[in-house]
mmCIF file of C-alpha atoms in Angstrom:
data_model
loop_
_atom_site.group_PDB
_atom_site.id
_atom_site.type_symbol
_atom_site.label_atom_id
_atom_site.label_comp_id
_atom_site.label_asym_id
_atom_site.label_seq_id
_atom_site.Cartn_x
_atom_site.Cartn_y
_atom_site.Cartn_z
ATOM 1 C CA UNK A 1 -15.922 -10.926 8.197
ATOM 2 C CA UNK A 2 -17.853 -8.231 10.368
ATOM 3 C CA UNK A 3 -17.759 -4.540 9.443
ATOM 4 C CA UNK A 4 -18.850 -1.278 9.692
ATOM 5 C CA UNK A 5 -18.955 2.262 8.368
ATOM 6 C CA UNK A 6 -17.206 6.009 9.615
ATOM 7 C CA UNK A 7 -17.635 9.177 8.503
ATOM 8 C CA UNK A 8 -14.534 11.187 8.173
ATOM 9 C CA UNK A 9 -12.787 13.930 6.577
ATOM 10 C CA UNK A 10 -11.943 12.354 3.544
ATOM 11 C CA UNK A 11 -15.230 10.366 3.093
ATOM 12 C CA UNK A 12 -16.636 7.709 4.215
ATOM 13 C CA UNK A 13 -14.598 4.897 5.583
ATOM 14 C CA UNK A 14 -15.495 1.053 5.639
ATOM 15 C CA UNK A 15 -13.812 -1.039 8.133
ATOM 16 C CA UNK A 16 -13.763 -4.635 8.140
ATOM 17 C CA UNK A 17 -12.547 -7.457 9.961
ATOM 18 C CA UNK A 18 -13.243 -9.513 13.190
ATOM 19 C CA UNK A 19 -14.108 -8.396 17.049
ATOM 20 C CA UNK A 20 -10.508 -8.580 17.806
ATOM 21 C CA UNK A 21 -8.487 -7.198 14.453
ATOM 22 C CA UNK A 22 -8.668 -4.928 12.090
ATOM 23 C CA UNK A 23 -8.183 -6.067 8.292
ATOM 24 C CA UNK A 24 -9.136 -3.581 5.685
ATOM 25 C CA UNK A 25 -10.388 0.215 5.738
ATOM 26 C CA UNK A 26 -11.756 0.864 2.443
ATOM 27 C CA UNK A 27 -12.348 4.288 0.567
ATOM 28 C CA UNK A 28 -15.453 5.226 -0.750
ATOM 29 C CA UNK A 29 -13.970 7.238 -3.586
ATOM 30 C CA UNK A 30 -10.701 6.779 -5.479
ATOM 31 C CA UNK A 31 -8.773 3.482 -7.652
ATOM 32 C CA UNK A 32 -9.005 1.376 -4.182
ATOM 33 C CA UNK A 33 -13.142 2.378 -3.252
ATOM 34 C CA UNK A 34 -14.420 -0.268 -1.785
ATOM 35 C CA UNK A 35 -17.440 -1.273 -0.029
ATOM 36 C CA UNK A 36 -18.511 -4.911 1.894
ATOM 37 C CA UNK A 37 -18.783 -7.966 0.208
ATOM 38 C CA UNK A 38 -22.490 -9.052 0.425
ATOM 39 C CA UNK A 39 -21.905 -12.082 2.979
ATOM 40 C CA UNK A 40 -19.918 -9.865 5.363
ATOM 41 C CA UNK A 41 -22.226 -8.953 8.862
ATOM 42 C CA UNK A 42 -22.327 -5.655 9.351
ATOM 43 C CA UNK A 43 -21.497 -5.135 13.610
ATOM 44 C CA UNK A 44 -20.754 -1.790 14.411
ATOM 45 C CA UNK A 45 -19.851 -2.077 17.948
ATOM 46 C CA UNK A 46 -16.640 -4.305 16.922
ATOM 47 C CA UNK A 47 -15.300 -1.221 15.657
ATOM 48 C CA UNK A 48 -15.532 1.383 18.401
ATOM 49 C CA UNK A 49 -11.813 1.462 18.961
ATOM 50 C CA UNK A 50 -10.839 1.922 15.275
ATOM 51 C CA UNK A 51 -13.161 4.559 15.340
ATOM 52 C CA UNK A 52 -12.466 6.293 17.949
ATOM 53 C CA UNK A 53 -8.685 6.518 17.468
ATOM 54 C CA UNK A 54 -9.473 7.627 13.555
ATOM 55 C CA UNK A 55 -11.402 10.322 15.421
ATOM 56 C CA UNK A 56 -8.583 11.261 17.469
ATOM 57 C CA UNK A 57 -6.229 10.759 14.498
ATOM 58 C CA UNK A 58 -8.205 13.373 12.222
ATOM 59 C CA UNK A 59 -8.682 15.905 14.867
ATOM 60 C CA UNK A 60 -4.642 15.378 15.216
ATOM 61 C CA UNK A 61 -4.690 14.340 19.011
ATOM 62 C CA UNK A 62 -3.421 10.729 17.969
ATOM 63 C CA UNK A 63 -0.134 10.039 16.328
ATOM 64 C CA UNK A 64 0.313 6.706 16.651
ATOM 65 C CA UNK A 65 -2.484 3.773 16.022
ATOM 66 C CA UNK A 66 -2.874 1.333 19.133
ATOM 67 C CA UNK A 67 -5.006 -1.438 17.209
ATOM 68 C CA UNK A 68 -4.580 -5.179 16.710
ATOM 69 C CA UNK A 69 -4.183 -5.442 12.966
ATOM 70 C CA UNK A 70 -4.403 -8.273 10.744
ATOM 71 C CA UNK A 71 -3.844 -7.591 7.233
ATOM 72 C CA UNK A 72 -4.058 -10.538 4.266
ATOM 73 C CA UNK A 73 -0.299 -10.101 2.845
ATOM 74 C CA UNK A 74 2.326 -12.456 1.004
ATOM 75 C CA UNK A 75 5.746 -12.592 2.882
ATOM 76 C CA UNK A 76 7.438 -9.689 0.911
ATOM 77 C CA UNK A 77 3.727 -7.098 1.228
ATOM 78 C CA UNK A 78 3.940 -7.836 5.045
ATOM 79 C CA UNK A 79 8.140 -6.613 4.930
ATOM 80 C CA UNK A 80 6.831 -3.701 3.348
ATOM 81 C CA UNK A 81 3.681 -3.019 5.696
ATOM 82 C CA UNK A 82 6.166 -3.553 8.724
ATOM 83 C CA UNK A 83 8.557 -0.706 7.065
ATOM 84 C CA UNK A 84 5.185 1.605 6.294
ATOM 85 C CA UNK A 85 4.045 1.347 10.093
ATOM 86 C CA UNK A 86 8.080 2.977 11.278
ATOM 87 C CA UNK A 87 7.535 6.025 8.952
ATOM 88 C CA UNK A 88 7.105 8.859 11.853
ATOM 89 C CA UNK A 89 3.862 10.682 11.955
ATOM 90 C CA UNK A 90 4.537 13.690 9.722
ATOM 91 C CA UNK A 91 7.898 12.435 7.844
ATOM 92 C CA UNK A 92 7.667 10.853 4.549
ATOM 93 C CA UNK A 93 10.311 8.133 2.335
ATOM 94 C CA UNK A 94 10.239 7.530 -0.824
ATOM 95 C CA UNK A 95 9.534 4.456 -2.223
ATOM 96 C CA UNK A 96 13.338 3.046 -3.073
ATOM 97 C CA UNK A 97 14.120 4.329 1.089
ATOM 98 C CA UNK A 98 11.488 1.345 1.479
ATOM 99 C CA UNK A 99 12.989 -1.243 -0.609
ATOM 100 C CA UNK A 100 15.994 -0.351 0.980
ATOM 101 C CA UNK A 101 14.422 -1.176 3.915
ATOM 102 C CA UNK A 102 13.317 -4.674 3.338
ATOM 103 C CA UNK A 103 16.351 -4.554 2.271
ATOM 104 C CA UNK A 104 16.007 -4.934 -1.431
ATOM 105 C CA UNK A 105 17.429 -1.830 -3.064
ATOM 106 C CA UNK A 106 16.284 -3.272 -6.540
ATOM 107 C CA UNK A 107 12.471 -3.893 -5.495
ATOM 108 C CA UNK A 108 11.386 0.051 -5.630
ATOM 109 C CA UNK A 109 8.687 -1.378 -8.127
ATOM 110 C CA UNK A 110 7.674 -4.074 -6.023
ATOM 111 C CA UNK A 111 7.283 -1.846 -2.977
ATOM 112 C CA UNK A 112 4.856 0.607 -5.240
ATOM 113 C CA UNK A 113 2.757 -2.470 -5.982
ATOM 114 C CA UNK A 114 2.784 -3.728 -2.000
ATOM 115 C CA UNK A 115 2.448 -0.547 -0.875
ATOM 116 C CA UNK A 116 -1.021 0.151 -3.579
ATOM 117 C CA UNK A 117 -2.396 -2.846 -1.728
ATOM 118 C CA UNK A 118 -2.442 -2.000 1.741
ATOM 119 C CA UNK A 119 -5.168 -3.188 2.780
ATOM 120 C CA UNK A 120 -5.455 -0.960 5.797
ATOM 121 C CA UNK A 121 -4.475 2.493 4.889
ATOM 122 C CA UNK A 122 -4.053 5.373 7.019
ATOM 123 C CA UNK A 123 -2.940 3.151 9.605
ATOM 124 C CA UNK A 124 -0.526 1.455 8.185
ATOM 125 C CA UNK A 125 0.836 4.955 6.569
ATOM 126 C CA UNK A 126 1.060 4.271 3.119
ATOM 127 C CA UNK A 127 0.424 7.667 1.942
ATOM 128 C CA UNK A 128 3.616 8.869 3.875
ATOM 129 C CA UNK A 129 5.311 6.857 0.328
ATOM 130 C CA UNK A 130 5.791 9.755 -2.044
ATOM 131 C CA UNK A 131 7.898 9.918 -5.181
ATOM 132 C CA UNK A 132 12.303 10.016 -5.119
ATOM 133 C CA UNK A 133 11.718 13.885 -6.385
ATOM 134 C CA UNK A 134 8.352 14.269 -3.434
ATOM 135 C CA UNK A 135 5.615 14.215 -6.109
ATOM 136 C CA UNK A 136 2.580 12.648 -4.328
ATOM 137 C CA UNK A 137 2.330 9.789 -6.742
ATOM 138 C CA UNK A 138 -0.594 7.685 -6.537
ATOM 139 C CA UNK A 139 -3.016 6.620 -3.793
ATOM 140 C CA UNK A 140 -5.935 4.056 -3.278
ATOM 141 C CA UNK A 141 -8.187 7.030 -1.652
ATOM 142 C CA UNK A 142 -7.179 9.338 -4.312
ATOM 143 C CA UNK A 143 -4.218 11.841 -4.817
ATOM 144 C CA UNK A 144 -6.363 14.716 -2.954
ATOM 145 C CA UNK A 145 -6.646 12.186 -0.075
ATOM 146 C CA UNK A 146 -3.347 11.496 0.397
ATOM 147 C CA UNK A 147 -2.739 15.207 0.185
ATOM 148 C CA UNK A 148 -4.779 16.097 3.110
ATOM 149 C CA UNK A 149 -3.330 13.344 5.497
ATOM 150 C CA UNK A 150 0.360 14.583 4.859
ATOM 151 C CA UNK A 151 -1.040 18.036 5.311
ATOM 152 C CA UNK A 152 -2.936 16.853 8.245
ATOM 153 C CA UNK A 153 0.336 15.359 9.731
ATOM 154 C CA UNK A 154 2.147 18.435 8.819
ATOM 155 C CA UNK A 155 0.118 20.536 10.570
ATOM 156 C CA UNK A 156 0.051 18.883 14.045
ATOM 157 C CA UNK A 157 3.402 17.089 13.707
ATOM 158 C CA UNK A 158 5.225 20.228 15.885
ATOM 159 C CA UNK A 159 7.816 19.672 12.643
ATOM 160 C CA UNK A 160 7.144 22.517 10.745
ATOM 161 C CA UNK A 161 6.863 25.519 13.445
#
C-alpha cells in the first residue's frame, strides 16, 4: 500500500492505496483517526489527482469525485457504499432511506455500522447519512467535521438561495 498526506480544512488527511485507486482517506482527529501502517511506502505523486480534486472539492468548485476507487468491503458494505456515492452533492438521507435502498428496510442498523466504516469518506459521502429526525449523528472525522462538509455543500450547492 502507497500513501500520502493533505492538508485540508478539516485537518490533515491520509490517503492510501495504489498508483491507480484510491482505498482509504483517514482523519487525523476523531473515532476513525488514522494514520499509515508502518510497512506502507509513502509516494506522494500517486496521489496528485485525489488531491487535487479534494482541493477543488473544499474550495466548492467540484461536486462530483472523478477517481478510481477501491474500497475493502463485504457484499452488503459495498450495497451501501454504492447507495452513499448517489446521495446529490448538498442533499442528505437518513439512514433507514439507505437500507431502503439496498433494499432492506429492516437493516437501518446495519447501514449505520457499513456506513461508520467507509473506508473512504468524503468521497464516498457518508456524512450526507444523518439521523430520521436530521440530528448529525455520528462521524469517523468527528461530529464538527461532518458539520462543516454539509455546510460546505450547503453553501455552494445553488440549493439554498
Amino acid at each position: 500500500m502507497h500513501y500520502t498526506y493533505m492538508d485540508s480544512p478539516i485537518g490533515r488527511l491520509l490517503l492510501a492505496g495504489s498508483r491507480d485507486e484510491l482505498q482509504i482517506i483517514g482523519f487525523s482527529s476523531g473515532a476513525k483517526a488514522r494514520g499509515a501502517d508502518p510497512e506502507w511506502q509513502r509516494s506522494d505523486e500517486y496521489f496528485s489527482a485525489v488531491k487535487r480534486q479534494l482541493d477543488e472539492y473544499f474550495e466548492g468548485t467540484r461536486q462530483v469525485f472523478d477517481l478510481a476507487l477501491a474500497p475493502r468491503a463485504t457484499a452488503f458494505q459495498a450495497q451501501v457504499l454504492d447507495a452513499l456515492r448517489v446521495i446529490p452533492y448538498g442533499e442528505t438521507r437518513s439512514y433507514r432511506d439507505i437500507a431502503v435502498a439496498v433494499g432492506n428496510p429492516k437493516a437501518v442498523r446495519a447501514v449505520g455500522g457499513a456506513n461508520g466504516n467507509n473506508p473512504i469518506p468524503i468521497v464516498i459521502p457518508c456524512h450526507r447519512v444523518v439521523g430520521s429526525n436530521g440530528s448529525l449523528t455520528g462521524f469517523g472525522g468527528g461530529v464538527d467535521t461532518k458539520r462543516f462538509l454539509l455546510d460546505l455543500e450547503r453553501r455552494h450547492s445553488g440549493l439554498f438561495g
